Short mmCIF file of C-alpha atoms in Angstrom, two decimals:
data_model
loop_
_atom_site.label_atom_id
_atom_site.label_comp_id
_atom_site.label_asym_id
_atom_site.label_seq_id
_atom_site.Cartn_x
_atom_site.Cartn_y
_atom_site.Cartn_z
CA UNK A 16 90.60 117.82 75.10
CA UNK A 17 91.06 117.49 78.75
CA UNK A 18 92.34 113.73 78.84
CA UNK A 19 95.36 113.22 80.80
CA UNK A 20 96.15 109.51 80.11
CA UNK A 21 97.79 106.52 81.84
CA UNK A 22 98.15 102.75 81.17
CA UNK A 23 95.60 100.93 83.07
CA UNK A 24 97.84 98.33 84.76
CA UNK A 25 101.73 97.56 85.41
CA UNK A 26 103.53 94.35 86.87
CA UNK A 27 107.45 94.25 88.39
CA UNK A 28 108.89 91.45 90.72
CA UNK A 29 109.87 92.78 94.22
CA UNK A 30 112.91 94.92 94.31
CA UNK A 31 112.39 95.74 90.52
CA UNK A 32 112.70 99.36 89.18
CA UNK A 33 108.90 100.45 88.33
CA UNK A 34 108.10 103.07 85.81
CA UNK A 35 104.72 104.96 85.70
CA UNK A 36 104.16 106.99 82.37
CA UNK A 37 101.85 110.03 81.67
CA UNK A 38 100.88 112.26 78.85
CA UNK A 39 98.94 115.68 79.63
CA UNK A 40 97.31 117.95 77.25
CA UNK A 41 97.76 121.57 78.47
CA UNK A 42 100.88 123.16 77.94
CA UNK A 43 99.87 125.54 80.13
CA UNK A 44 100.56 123.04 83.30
CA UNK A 45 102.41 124.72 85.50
CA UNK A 46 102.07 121.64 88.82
CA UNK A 47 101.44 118.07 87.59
CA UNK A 48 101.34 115.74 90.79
CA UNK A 49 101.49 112.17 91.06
CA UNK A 50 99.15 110.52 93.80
CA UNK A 51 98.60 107.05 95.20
CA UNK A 52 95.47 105.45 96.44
CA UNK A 53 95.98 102.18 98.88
CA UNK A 54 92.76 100.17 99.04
CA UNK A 55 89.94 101.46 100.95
CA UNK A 56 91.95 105.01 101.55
CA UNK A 57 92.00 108.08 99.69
CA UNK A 58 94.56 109.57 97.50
CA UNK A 59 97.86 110.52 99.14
CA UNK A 60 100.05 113.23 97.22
CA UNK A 61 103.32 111.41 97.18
CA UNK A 62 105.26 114.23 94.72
CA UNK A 63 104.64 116.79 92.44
CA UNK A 64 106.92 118.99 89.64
CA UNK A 65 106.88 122.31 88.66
CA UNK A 66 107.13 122.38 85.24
CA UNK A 67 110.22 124.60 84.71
CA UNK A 68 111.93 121.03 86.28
CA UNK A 69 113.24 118.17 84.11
CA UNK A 70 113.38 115.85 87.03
CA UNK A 71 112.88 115.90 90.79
CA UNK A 72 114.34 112.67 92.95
CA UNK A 73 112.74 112.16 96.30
CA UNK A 74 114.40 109.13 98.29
CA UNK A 75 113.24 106.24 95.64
CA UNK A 76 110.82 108.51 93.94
CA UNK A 77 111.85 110.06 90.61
CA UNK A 78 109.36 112.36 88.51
CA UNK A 79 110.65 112.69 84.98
CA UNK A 80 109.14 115.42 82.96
CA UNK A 81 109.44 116.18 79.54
CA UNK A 82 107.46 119.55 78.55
CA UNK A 83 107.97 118.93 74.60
CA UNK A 84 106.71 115.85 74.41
CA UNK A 85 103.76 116.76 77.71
CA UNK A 86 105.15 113.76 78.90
CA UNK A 87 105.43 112.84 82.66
CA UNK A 88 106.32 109.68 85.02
CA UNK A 89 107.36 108.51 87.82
CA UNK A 90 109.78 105.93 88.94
CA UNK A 91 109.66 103.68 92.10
CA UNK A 92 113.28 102.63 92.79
CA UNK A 93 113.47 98.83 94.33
CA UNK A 94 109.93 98.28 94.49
CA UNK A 95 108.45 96.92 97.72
CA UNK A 96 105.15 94.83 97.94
CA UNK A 97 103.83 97.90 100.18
CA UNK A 98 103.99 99.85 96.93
CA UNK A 99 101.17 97.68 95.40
CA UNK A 100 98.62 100.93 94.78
CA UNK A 101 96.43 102.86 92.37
CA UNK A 102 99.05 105.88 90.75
CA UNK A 103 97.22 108.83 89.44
CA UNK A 104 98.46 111.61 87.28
CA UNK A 105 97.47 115.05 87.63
CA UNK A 106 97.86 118.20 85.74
CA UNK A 107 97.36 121.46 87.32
CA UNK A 108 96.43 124.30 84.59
CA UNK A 109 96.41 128.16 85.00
CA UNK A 110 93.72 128.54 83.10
CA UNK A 111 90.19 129.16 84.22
CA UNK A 112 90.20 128.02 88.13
CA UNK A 113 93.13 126.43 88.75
CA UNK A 114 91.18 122.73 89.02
CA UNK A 115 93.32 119.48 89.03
CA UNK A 116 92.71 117.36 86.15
CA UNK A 117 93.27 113.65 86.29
CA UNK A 118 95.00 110.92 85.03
CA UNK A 119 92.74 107.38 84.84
CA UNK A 120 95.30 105.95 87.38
CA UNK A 121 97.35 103.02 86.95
CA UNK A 122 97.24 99.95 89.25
CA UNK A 123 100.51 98.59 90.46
CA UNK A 124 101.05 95.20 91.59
CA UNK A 125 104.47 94.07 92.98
CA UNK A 126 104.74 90.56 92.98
CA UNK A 127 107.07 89.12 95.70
CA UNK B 295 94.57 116.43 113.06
CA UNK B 296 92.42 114.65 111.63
CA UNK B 297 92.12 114.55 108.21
CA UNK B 298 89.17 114.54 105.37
CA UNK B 299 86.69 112.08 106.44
CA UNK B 300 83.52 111.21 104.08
CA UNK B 301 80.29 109.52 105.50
CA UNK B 302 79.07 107.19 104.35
CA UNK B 303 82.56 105.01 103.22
CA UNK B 304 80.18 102.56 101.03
CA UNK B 305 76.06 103.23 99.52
CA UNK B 306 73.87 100.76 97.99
CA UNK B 307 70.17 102.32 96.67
CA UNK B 308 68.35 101.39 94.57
CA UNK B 309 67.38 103.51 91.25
CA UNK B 310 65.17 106.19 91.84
CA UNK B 311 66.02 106.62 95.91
CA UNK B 312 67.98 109.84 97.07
CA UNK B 313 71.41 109.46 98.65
CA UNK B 314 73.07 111.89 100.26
CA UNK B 315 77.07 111.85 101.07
CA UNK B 316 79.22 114.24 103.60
CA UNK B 317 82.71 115.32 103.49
CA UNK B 318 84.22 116.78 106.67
CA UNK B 319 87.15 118.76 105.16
CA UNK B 320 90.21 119.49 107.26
CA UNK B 321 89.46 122.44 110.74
CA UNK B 322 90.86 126.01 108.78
CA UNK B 323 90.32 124.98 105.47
CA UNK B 324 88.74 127.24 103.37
CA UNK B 325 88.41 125.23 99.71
CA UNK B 326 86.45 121.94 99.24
CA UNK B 327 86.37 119.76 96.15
CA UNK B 328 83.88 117.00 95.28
CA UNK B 329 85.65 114.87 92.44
CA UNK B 330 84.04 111.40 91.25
CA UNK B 331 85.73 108.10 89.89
CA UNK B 332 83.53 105.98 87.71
CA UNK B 333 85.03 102.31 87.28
CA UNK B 334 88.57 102.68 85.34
CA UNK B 335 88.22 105.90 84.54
CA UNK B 336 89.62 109.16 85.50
CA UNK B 337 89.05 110.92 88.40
CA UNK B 338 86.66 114.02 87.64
CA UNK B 339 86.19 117.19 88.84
CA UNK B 340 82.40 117.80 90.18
CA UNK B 341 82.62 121.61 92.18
CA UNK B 342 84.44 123.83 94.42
CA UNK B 343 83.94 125.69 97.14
CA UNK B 344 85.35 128.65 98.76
CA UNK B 345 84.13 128.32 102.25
CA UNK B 346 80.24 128.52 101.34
CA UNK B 347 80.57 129.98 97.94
CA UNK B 348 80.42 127.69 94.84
CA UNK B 349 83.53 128.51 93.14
CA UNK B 350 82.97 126.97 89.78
CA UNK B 351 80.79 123.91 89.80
CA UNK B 352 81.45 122.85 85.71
CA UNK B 353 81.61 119.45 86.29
CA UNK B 354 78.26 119.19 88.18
CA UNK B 355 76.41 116.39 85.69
CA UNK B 356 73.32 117.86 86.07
CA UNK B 357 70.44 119.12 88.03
CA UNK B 358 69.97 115.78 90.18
CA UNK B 359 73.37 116.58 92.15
CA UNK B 360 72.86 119.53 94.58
CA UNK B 361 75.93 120.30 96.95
CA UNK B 362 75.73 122.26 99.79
CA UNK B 363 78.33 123.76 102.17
CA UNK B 364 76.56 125.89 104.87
CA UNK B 365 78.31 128.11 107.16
CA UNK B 366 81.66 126.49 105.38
CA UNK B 367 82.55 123.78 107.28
CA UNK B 368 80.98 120.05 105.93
CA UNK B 369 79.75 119.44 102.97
CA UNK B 370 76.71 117.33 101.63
CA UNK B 371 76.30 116.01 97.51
CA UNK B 372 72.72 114.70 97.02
CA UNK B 373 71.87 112.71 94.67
CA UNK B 374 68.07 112.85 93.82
CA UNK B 375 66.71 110.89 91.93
CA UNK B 376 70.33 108.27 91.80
CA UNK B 377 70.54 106.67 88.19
CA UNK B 378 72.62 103.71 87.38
CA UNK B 379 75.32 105.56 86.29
CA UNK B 380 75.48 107.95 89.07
CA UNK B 381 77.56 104.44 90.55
CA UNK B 382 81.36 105.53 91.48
CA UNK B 383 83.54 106.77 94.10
CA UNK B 384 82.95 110.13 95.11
CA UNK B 385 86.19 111.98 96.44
CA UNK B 386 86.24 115.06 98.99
CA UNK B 387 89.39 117.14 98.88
CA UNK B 388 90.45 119.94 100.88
CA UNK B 389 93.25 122.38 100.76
CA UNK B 390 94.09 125.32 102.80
CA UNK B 391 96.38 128.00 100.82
CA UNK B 392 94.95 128.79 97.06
CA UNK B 393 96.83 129.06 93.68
CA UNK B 394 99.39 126.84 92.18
CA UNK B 395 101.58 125.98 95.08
CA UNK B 396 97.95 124.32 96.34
CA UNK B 397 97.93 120.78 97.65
CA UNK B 398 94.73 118.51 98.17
CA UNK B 399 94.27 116.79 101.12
CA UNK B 400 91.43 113.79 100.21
CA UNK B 401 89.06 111.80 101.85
CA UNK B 402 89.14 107.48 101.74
CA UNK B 403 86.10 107.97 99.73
CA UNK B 404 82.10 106.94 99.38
CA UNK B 405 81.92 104.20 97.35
CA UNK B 406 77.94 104.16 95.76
CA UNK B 407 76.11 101.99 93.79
CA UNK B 408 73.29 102.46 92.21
CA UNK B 409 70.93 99.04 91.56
#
């Protein structure tokens, strides 16, 4: 199928380590993004992976991706309340037209 | 620059009535997407365009959703006649460069409901 799947919701205290997991489907991924949608804005690419990459680390972002097991996510070092968002997955596929296909989002609250 | 802005942000018809939203991609870009989020669920794809060409419009829902990009600047999805499940967020996104290096730029969003 085309699900990409996340865990609906996820809870850490302020300054907490905060880990965002994702399965895909299509091994034929070759981009899978993470985005994050504050309230009342749209989604914001905050990082993406190319999938010949175990890991990319951007300042306290870390994508972790594990091609075997189509497994992706994304760490938030020392979570701050300003982190409190919607994360979505997304899978990019070679096949057919090169559309985005989406996670269900998780929704992050940091509680202070 | 400004970025992807959607009119209306939020929509409230009633069954039956015709709504119709419009997505001002970013000036120079060439491809515009039309995703929708349903409550909880995943965010999926409705069509693309390649300036005014439908690229691949799959995920349409069916024949009550006609999108329209003329002379390939802004876009308008109608919805005619809106059902109760037609109720979501609908998503604009707009990229410049094509292929897998591509990145989305996206609108805040029209929220719609559908009484």
């Amino acid at each position: 199928g085309e699900d990409v799947e996340q865990s609906l919701f996820l809870s850490v205290r302020e300054g907490d380590s905060s880990v965002i997991n994702c399965t895909y489907t299509d091994s034929s991924s070759t981009y899978l993004y993470w985005y994050k949608q504050e309230p009342g804005a749209g989604l914001q690419l905050l990082t993406y992976i190319f999938s010949n990459m175990d890991m990319k680390q951007d300042q306290r972002l870390t994508v972790l991706l594990n091609k075997k097991d189509k497994h992706l996510s994304l760490r938030i070092a020392d979570t701050q309340t300003g982190d409190s968002a919607i994360y979505f997955c997304a899978e990019r596929r070679i096949s057919g037209t090169y559309k985005y296909i989406f996670g269900t989002g998780t929704r992050l609250k940091v509680l202070a | 620059e400004a970025g992807v802005t959607q009119f209306p942000s939020h929509s409230v018809i009633e069954k039956g009535q015709t709504v119709t939203l419009r997505c001002d991609p970013i000036s120079g870009h060439d491809n515009l997407y039309w995703y929708r989020r349903v409550m909880g669920k995943e965010i999926k794809f409705l069509l693309h365009f390649v300036k005014e060409s439908k690229q691949d419009e799959s995920g349409m829902p069916n024949n009550r959703f006609l999108a329209e990009r003329t002379g390939g600047t802004y876009s308008t999805l109608k919805v005619q006649p809106a059902e109760l499940e037609d109720s979501g967020v609908y998503f604009c996104a707009s990229s410049q460069e094509k292929g897998l290096g591509e990145k989305l730029f996206f609108g805040s969003g029209t929220q719609l409901s559908v009484l």
